[in-house]
Short mmCIF file of N, CA and C in Angstrom, two decimals:
data_model
loop_
_atom_site.label_atom_id
_atom_site.label_comp_id
_atom_site.label_asym_id
_atom_site.label_seq_id
_atom_site.Cartn_x
_atom_site.Cartn_y
_atom_site.Cartn_z
N MET U 23 0.85 -1.19 0.00
CA MET U 23 0.00 0.00 0.00
C MET U 23 0.89 1.24 0.00
N PRO U 24 0.66 2.17 -0.93
CA PRO U 24 1.51 3.37 -1.00
C PRO U 24 1.27 4.28 0.21
N LYS U 25 2.34 4.96 0.60
CA LYS U 25 2.26 5.89 1.72
C LYS U 25 1.44 7.12 1.31
N GLU U 26 0.61 7.62 2.24
CA GLU U 26 -0.20 8.81 1.97
C GLU U 26 0.70 10.02 1.80
N SER U 27 0.28 10.95 0.95
CA SER U 27 1.03 12.19 0.80
C SER U 27 0.83 13.05 2.04
N PHE U 28 1.70 14.03 2.17
CA PHE U 28 1.60 14.96 3.29
C PHE U 28 0.24 15.63 3.31
N LEU U 29 -0.23 16.07 2.13
CA LEU U 29 -1.51 16.76 2.04
C LEU U 29 -2.67 15.84 2.43
N GLN U 30 -2.66 14.61 1.96
CA GLN U 30 -3.71 13.66 2.33
C GLN U 30 -3.72 13.43 3.85
N ASN U 31 -2.54 13.33 4.42
CA ASN U 31 -2.42 13.11 5.86
C ASN U 31 -2.97 14.30 6.64
N ARG U 32 -2.67 15.53 6.18
CA ARG U 32 -3.18 16.73 6.86
C ARG U 32 -4.70 16.81 6.74
N ILE U 33 -5.24 16.46 5.58
CA ILE U 33 -6.69 16.49 5.39
C ILE U 33 -7.36 15.51 6.34
N LYS U 34 -6.79 14.32 6.49
CA LYS U 34 -7.33 13.34 7.44
C LYS U 34 -7.27 13.89 8.87
N SER U 35 -6.15 14.53 9.20
CA SER U 35 -5.99 15.08 10.55
C SER U 35 -7.05 16.14 10.85
N VAL U 36 -7.31 17.00 9.88
CA VAL U 36 -8.35 18.02 10.05
C VAL U 36 -9.70 17.34 10.24
N GLY U 37 -9.96 16.29 9.49
CA GLY U 37 -11.21 15.54 9.64
C GLY U 37 -11.37 14.97 11.03
N TYR U 38 -10.29 14.39 11.57
CA TYR U 38 -10.35 13.84 12.93
C TYR U 38 -10.58 14.95 13.95
N ALA U 39 -9.92 16.09 13.75
CA ALA U 39 -10.09 17.22 14.68
C ALA U 39 -11.52 17.74 14.64
N LEU U 40 -12.09 17.88 13.45
CA LEU U 40 -13.48 18.33 13.34
C LEU U 40 -14.43 17.33 14.01
N LYS U 41 -14.16 16.04 13.81
CA LYS U 41 -14.97 15.01 14.45
C LYS U 41 -14.92 15.18 15.97
N GLY U 42 -13.72 15.41 16.51
CA GLY U 42 -13.58 15.61 17.95
C GLY U 42 -14.29 16.85 18.44
N MET U 43 -14.19 17.93 17.67
CA MET U 43 -14.85 19.18 18.05
C MET U 43 -16.37 18.99 18.12
N PHE U 44 -16.93 18.37 17.07
CA PHE U 44 -18.38 18.17 17.07
C PHE U 44 -18.81 17.17 18.14
N LEU U 45 -17.98 16.18 18.42
CA LEU U 45 -18.27 15.22 19.49
C LEU U 45 -18.32 15.94 20.83
N LEU U 46 -17.38 16.83 21.07
CA LEU U 46 -17.38 17.62 22.30
C LEU U 46 -18.67 18.44 22.40
N LEU U 47 -19.01 19.14 21.32
CA LEU U 47 -20.19 20.00 21.35
C LEU U 47 -21.49 19.21 21.52
N ARG U 48 -21.53 18.01 21.00
CA ARG U 48 -22.74 17.18 21.11
C ARG U 48 -22.88 16.49 22.46
N THR U 49 -21.76 16.15 23.10
CA THR U 49 -21.84 15.26 24.26
C THR U 49 -21.48 15.88 25.60
N GLU U 50 -20.81 17.01 25.61
CA GLU U 50 -20.32 17.56 26.88
C GLU U 50 -21.14 18.79 27.31
N PRO U 51 -21.86 18.67 28.42
CA PRO U 51 -22.70 19.78 28.89
C PRO U 51 -21.93 21.09 29.13
N SER U 52 -20.73 21.00 29.69
CA SER U 52 -19.99 22.24 29.99
C SER U 52 -19.58 22.97 28.71
N ILE U 53 -19.21 22.24 27.69
CA ILE U 53 -18.86 22.87 26.40
C ILE U 53 -20.11 23.50 25.78
N LYS U 54 -21.26 22.84 25.93
CA LYS U 54 -22.50 23.41 25.40
C LYS U 54 -22.79 24.77 26.05
N ILE U 55 -22.62 24.83 27.36
CA ILE U 55 -22.84 26.09 28.08
C ILE U 55 -21.84 27.15 27.60
N GLN U 56 -20.59 26.76 27.49
CA GLN U 56 -19.57 27.71 27.06
C GLN U 56 -19.80 28.17 25.62
N PHE U 57 -20.32 27.28 24.79
CA PHE U 57 -20.63 27.64 23.41
C PHE U 57 -21.76 28.67 23.36
N VAL U 58 -22.78 28.49 24.19
CA VAL U 58 -23.89 29.46 24.26
C VAL U 58 -23.37 30.81 24.75
N ILE U 59 -22.51 30.79 25.76
CA ILE U 59 -21.91 32.03 26.26
C ILE U 59 -21.09 32.69 25.15
N ALA U 60 -20.33 31.89 24.41
CA ALA U 60 -19.52 32.41 23.30
C ALA U 60 -20.40 33.09 22.25
N LEU U 61 -21.53 32.46 21.93
CA LEU U 61 -22.46 33.06 20.98
C LEU U 61 -23.03 34.37 21.52
N ALA U 62 -23.33 34.39 22.81
CA ALA U 62 -23.90 35.60 23.43
C ALA U 62 -22.90 36.75 23.41
N VAL U 63 -21.65 36.50 23.81
CA VAL U 63 -20.68 37.60 23.83
C VAL U 63 -20.28 38.01 22.41
N THR U 64 -20.33 37.08 21.47
CA THR U 64 -20.09 37.43 20.07
C THR U 64 -21.19 38.37 19.58
N SER U 65 -22.43 38.06 19.94
CA SER U 65 -23.54 38.95 19.59
C SER U 65 -23.35 40.32 20.23
N LEU U 66 -22.94 40.34 21.48
CA LEU U 66 -22.67 41.62 22.15
C LEU U 66 -21.58 42.40 21.43
N GLY U 67 -20.57 41.67 20.95
CA GLY U 67 -19.49 42.33 20.22
C GLY U 67 -19.99 43.06 18.99
N PHE U 68 -20.92 42.41 18.27
CA PHE U 68 -21.50 43.08 17.10
C PHE U 68 -22.40 44.23 17.53
N TYR U 69 -23.18 44.03 18.58
CA TYR U 69 -24.09 45.07 19.04
C TYR U 69 -23.33 46.32 19.48
N PHE U 70 -22.25 46.13 20.26
CA PHE U 70 -21.50 47.26 20.78
C PHE U 70 -20.38 47.71 19.84
N ASN U 71 -20.25 47.04 18.69
CA ASN U 71 -19.23 47.39 17.70
C ASN U 71 -17.84 47.51 18.35
N ILE U 72 -17.41 46.44 19.00
CA ILE U 72 -16.13 46.47 19.70
C ILE U 72 -14.98 46.59 18.70
N SER U 73 -13.85 47.07 19.21
CA SER U 73 -12.68 47.32 18.36
C SER U 73 -12.02 46.01 17.93
N ASN U 74 -11.12 46.11 16.96
CA ASN U 74 -10.38 44.93 16.52
C ASN U 74 -9.60 44.29 17.67
N THR U 75 -8.98 45.12 18.49
CA THR U 75 -8.22 44.60 19.63
C THR U 75 -9.15 43.87 20.61
N GLU U 76 -10.31 44.44 20.86
CA GLU U 76 -11.28 43.79 21.75
C GLU U 76 -11.76 42.46 21.14
N TRP U 77 -11.97 42.43 19.82
CA TRP U 77 -12.35 41.17 19.15
C TRP U 77 -11.26 40.11 19.34
N ILE U 78 -10.03 40.53 19.16
CA ILE U 78 -8.91 39.59 19.30
C ILE U 78 -8.89 39.02 20.72
N LEU U 79 -8.99 39.90 21.71
CA LEU U 79 -8.97 39.44 23.10
C LEU U 79 -10.16 38.54 23.42
N GLN U 80 -11.33 38.91 22.90
CA GLN U 80 -12.53 38.12 23.14
C GLN U 80 -12.40 36.74 22.49
N LEU U 81 -11.99 36.70 21.24
CA LEU U 81 -11.87 35.42 20.53
C LEU U 81 -10.79 34.53 21.14
N LEU U 82 -9.67 35.13 21.55
CA LEU U 82 -8.63 34.35 22.23
C LEU U 82 -9.15 33.77 23.55
N SER U 83 -9.92 34.58 24.27
CA SER U 83 -10.48 34.11 25.54
C SER U 83 -11.46 32.95 25.31
N ILE U 84 -12.33 33.09 24.32
CA ILE U 84 -13.28 32.02 24.01
C ILE U 84 -12.54 30.76 23.61
N GLY U 85 -11.57 30.91 22.71
CA GLY U 85 -10.80 29.75 22.25
C GLY U 85 -10.03 29.08 23.37
N LEU U 86 -9.47 29.88 24.25
CA LEU U 86 -8.71 29.32 25.37
C LEU U 86 -9.61 28.53 26.31
N VAL U 87 -10.74 29.10 26.66
CA VAL U 87 -11.66 28.41 27.57
C VAL U 87 -12.15 27.11 26.95
N MET U 88 -12.59 27.18 25.70
CA MET U 88 -13.13 25.97 25.08
C MET U 88 -12.04 24.94 24.80
N GLY U 89 -10.85 25.40 24.45
CA GLY U 89 -9.74 24.47 24.22
C GLY U 89 -9.32 23.77 25.50
N VAL U 90 -9.19 24.51 26.58
CA VAL U 90 -8.80 23.91 27.86
C VAL U 90 -9.91 22.99 28.36
N GLU U 91 -11.16 23.35 28.11
CA GLU U 91 -12.28 22.46 28.48
C GLU U 91 -12.19 21.15 27.70
N GLY U 92 -11.82 21.23 26.44
CA GLY U 92 -11.64 20.01 25.65
C GLY U 92 -10.53 19.14 26.21
N LEU U 93 -9.41 19.76 26.58
CA LEU U 93 -8.31 19.00 27.20
C LEU U 93 -8.74 18.40 28.53
N ASN U 94 -9.50 19.16 29.31
CA ASN U 94 -10.02 18.65 30.58
C ASN U 94 -10.88 17.42 30.36
N THR U 95 -11.74 17.48 29.36
CA THR U 95 -12.61 16.35 29.05
C THR U 95 -11.77 15.14 28.64
N ALA U 96 -10.75 15.37 27.82
CA ALA U 96 -9.88 14.27 27.39
C ALA U 96 -9.16 13.64 28.59
N ILE U 97 -8.67 14.48 29.48
CA ILE U 97 -7.99 13.97 30.68
C ILE U 97 -8.94 13.15 31.53
N GLU U 98 -10.16 13.65 31.71
CA GLU U 98 -11.15 12.90 32.49
C GLU U 98 -11.47 11.55 31.85
N LYS U 99 -11.61 11.52 30.52
CA LYS U 99 -11.90 10.27 29.82
C LYS U 99 -10.76 9.28 29.96
N ILE U 100 -9.52 9.77 29.85
CA ILE U 100 -8.36 8.90 30.03
C ILE U 100 -8.32 8.34 31.44
N CYS U 101 -8.57 9.21 32.42
CA CYS U 101 -8.57 8.78 33.82
C CYS U 101 -9.64 7.71 34.06
N ASP U 102 -10.82 7.92 33.52
CA ASP U 102 -11.90 6.95 33.69
C ASP U 102 -11.58 5.63 33.01
N TYR U 103 -10.87 5.68 31.89
CA TYR U 103 -10.48 4.48 31.17
C TYR U 103 -9.42 3.70 31.95
N ILE U 104 -8.44 4.44 32.48
CA ILE U 104 -7.34 3.80 33.22
C ILE U 104 -7.83 3.25 34.55
N GLN U 105 -8.67 4.03 35.24
CA GLN U 105 -9.14 3.62 36.57
C GLN U 105 -10.62 3.94 36.69
N PRO U 106 -11.48 2.97 36.31
CA PRO U 106 -12.92 3.22 36.38
C PRO U 106 -13.45 3.33 37.82
N ASP U 107 -12.73 2.75 38.77
CA ASP U 107 -13.15 2.81 40.17
C ASP U 107 -12.69 4.11 40.81
N LEU U 108 -13.35 4.46 41.92
CA LEU U 108 -12.99 5.66 42.66
C LEU U 108 -11.55 5.53 43.17
N ASP U 109 -10.74 6.52 42.87
CA ASP U 109 -9.33 6.49 43.26
C ASP U 109 -8.91 7.91 43.62
N PRO U 110 -8.37 8.13 44.82
CA PRO U 110 -8.00 9.49 45.24
C PRO U 110 -6.97 10.15 44.31
N LYS U 111 -6.04 9.38 43.79
CA LYS U 111 -5.03 9.96 42.90
C LYS U 111 -5.66 10.40 41.58
N ILE U 112 -6.57 9.60 41.06
CA ILE U 112 -7.28 9.99 39.84
C ILE U 112 -8.15 11.21 40.12
N GLY U 113 -8.77 11.24 41.29
CA GLY U 113 -9.59 12.39 41.68
C GLY U 113 -8.76 13.67 41.71
N LEU U 114 -7.53 13.57 42.23
CA LEU U 114 -6.64 14.73 42.28
C LEU U 114 -6.31 15.22 40.86
N ILE U 115 -6.02 14.28 39.95
CA ILE U 115 -5.73 14.63 38.56
C ILE U 115 -6.92 15.35 37.94
N LYS U 116 -8.12 14.82 38.16
CA LYS U 116 -9.33 15.44 37.61
C LYS U 116 -9.57 16.82 38.21
N ASP U 117 -9.33 16.97 39.51
CA ASP U 117 -9.50 18.27 40.16
C ASP U 117 -8.54 19.31 39.60
N ILE U 118 -7.29 18.92 39.38
CA ILE U 118 -6.30 19.84 38.83
C ILE U 118 -6.71 20.25 37.42
N SER U 119 -7.15 19.29 36.64
CA SER U 119 -7.59 19.57 35.27
C SER U 119 -8.79 20.52 35.27
N ALA U 120 -9.74 20.29 36.14
CA ALA U 120 -10.90 21.18 36.26
C ALA U 120 -10.46 22.56 36.76
N GLY U 121 -9.47 22.59 37.62
CA GLY U 121 -8.95 23.87 38.11
C GLY U 121 -8.36 24.71 36.99
N ALA U 122 -7.72 24.06 36.02
CA ALA U 122 -7.18 24.79 34.87
C ALA U 122 -8.30 25.46 34.09
N VAL U 123 -9.41 24.75 33.94
CA VAL U 123 -10.58 25.33 33.25
C VAL U 123 -11.10 26.52 34.06
N MET U 124 -11.14 26.38 35.36
CA MET U 124 -11.63 27.47 36.21
C MET U 124 -10.75 28.71 36.07
N ILE U 125 -9.43 28.53 36.04
CA ILE U 125 -8.52 29.67 35.91
C ILE U 125 -8.78 30.43 34.61
N VAL U 126 -8.82 29.71 33.48
CA VAL U 126 -9.02 30.42 32.21
C VAL U 126 -10.43 30.99 32.11
N SER U 127 -11.41 30.34 32.73
CA SER U 127 -12.78 30.87 32.69
C SER U 127 -12.90 32.16 33.48
N VAL U 128 -12.28 32.22 34.64
CA VAL U 128 -12.32 33.45 35.46
C VAL U 128 -11.62 34.58 34.71
N LEU U 129 -10.46 34.29 34.15
CA LEU U 129 -9.73 35.33 33.43
C LEU U 129 -10.47 35.77 32.17
N ALA U 130 -11.12 34.84 31.47
CA ALA U 130 -11.92 35.20 30.31
C ALA U 130 -13.10 36.09 30.72
N SER U 131 -13.68 35.79 31.87
CA SER U 131 -14.78 36.62 32.38
C SER U 131 -14.30 38.03 32.69
N ILE U 132 -13.10 38.14 33.24
CA ILE U 132 -12.53 39.45 33.54
C ILE U 132 -12.29 40.23 32.24
N VAL U 133 -11.78 39.54 31.22
CA VAL U 133 -11.59 40.18 29.91
C VAL U 133 -12.94 40.71 29.41
N GLY U 134 -13.98 39.88 29.51
CA GLY U 134 -15.32 40.30 29.09
C GLY U 134 -15.81 41.51 29.86
N LEU U 135 -15.59 41.52 31.15
CA LEU U 135 -16.01 42.66 31.96
C LEU U 135 -15.26 43.93 31.57
N ILE U 136 -13.96 43.79 31.32
CA ILE U 136 -13.15 44.96 30.92
C ILE U 136 -13.68 45.51 29.59
N ILE U 137 -14.06 44.63 28.68
CA ILE U 137 -14.56 45.08 27.38
C ILE U 137 -15.95 45.71 27.49
N TYR U 138 -16.86 45.05 28.24
CA TYR U 138 -18.27 45.43 28.14
C TYR U 138 -18.78 46.38 29.22
N ILE U 139 -18.19 46.40 30.39
CA ILE U 139 -18.67 47.32 31.43
C ILE U 139 -18.65 48.78 30.96
N PRO U 140 -17.55 49.25 30.36
CA PRO U 140 -17.56 50.66 29.90
C PRO U 140 -18.61 50.92 28.81
N LYS U 141 -18.94 49.90 28.02
CA LYS U 141 -19.91 50.09 26.95
C LYS U 141 -21.34 50.07 27.47
N ILE U 142 -21.58 49.34 28.54
CA ILE U 142 -22.92 49.23 29.13
C ILE U 142 -23.24 50.45 29.97
N PHE U 143 -22.23 50.95 30.72
CA PHE U 143 -22.49 52.07 31.63
C PHE U 143 -21.99 53.36 31.06
#
């Protein structure tokens, strides 16, 4: 069987990534909530006509939160696969992973407040 070309391999990789993204959006409640919030703040961005810099910061914040949430989900799935029973060490790993999501979510919220509070008041 001939080896796939670089381009064919990249196209397959993008397909797998899209499959993972849609799987996350379909199956994970926290990503669904974050996606709705992302749509809401994107709508606010259009309503308040935010600057290019504000768009960049907002989009980076959304991407960071959703990306870290995806990694958190992957870590949780790996942990559950490795140790399906209750295990304090696995619990610690899951807590740390969830803590990373909390950190980026709080900071993304602060970015949102910095952008929108002056526009609202």
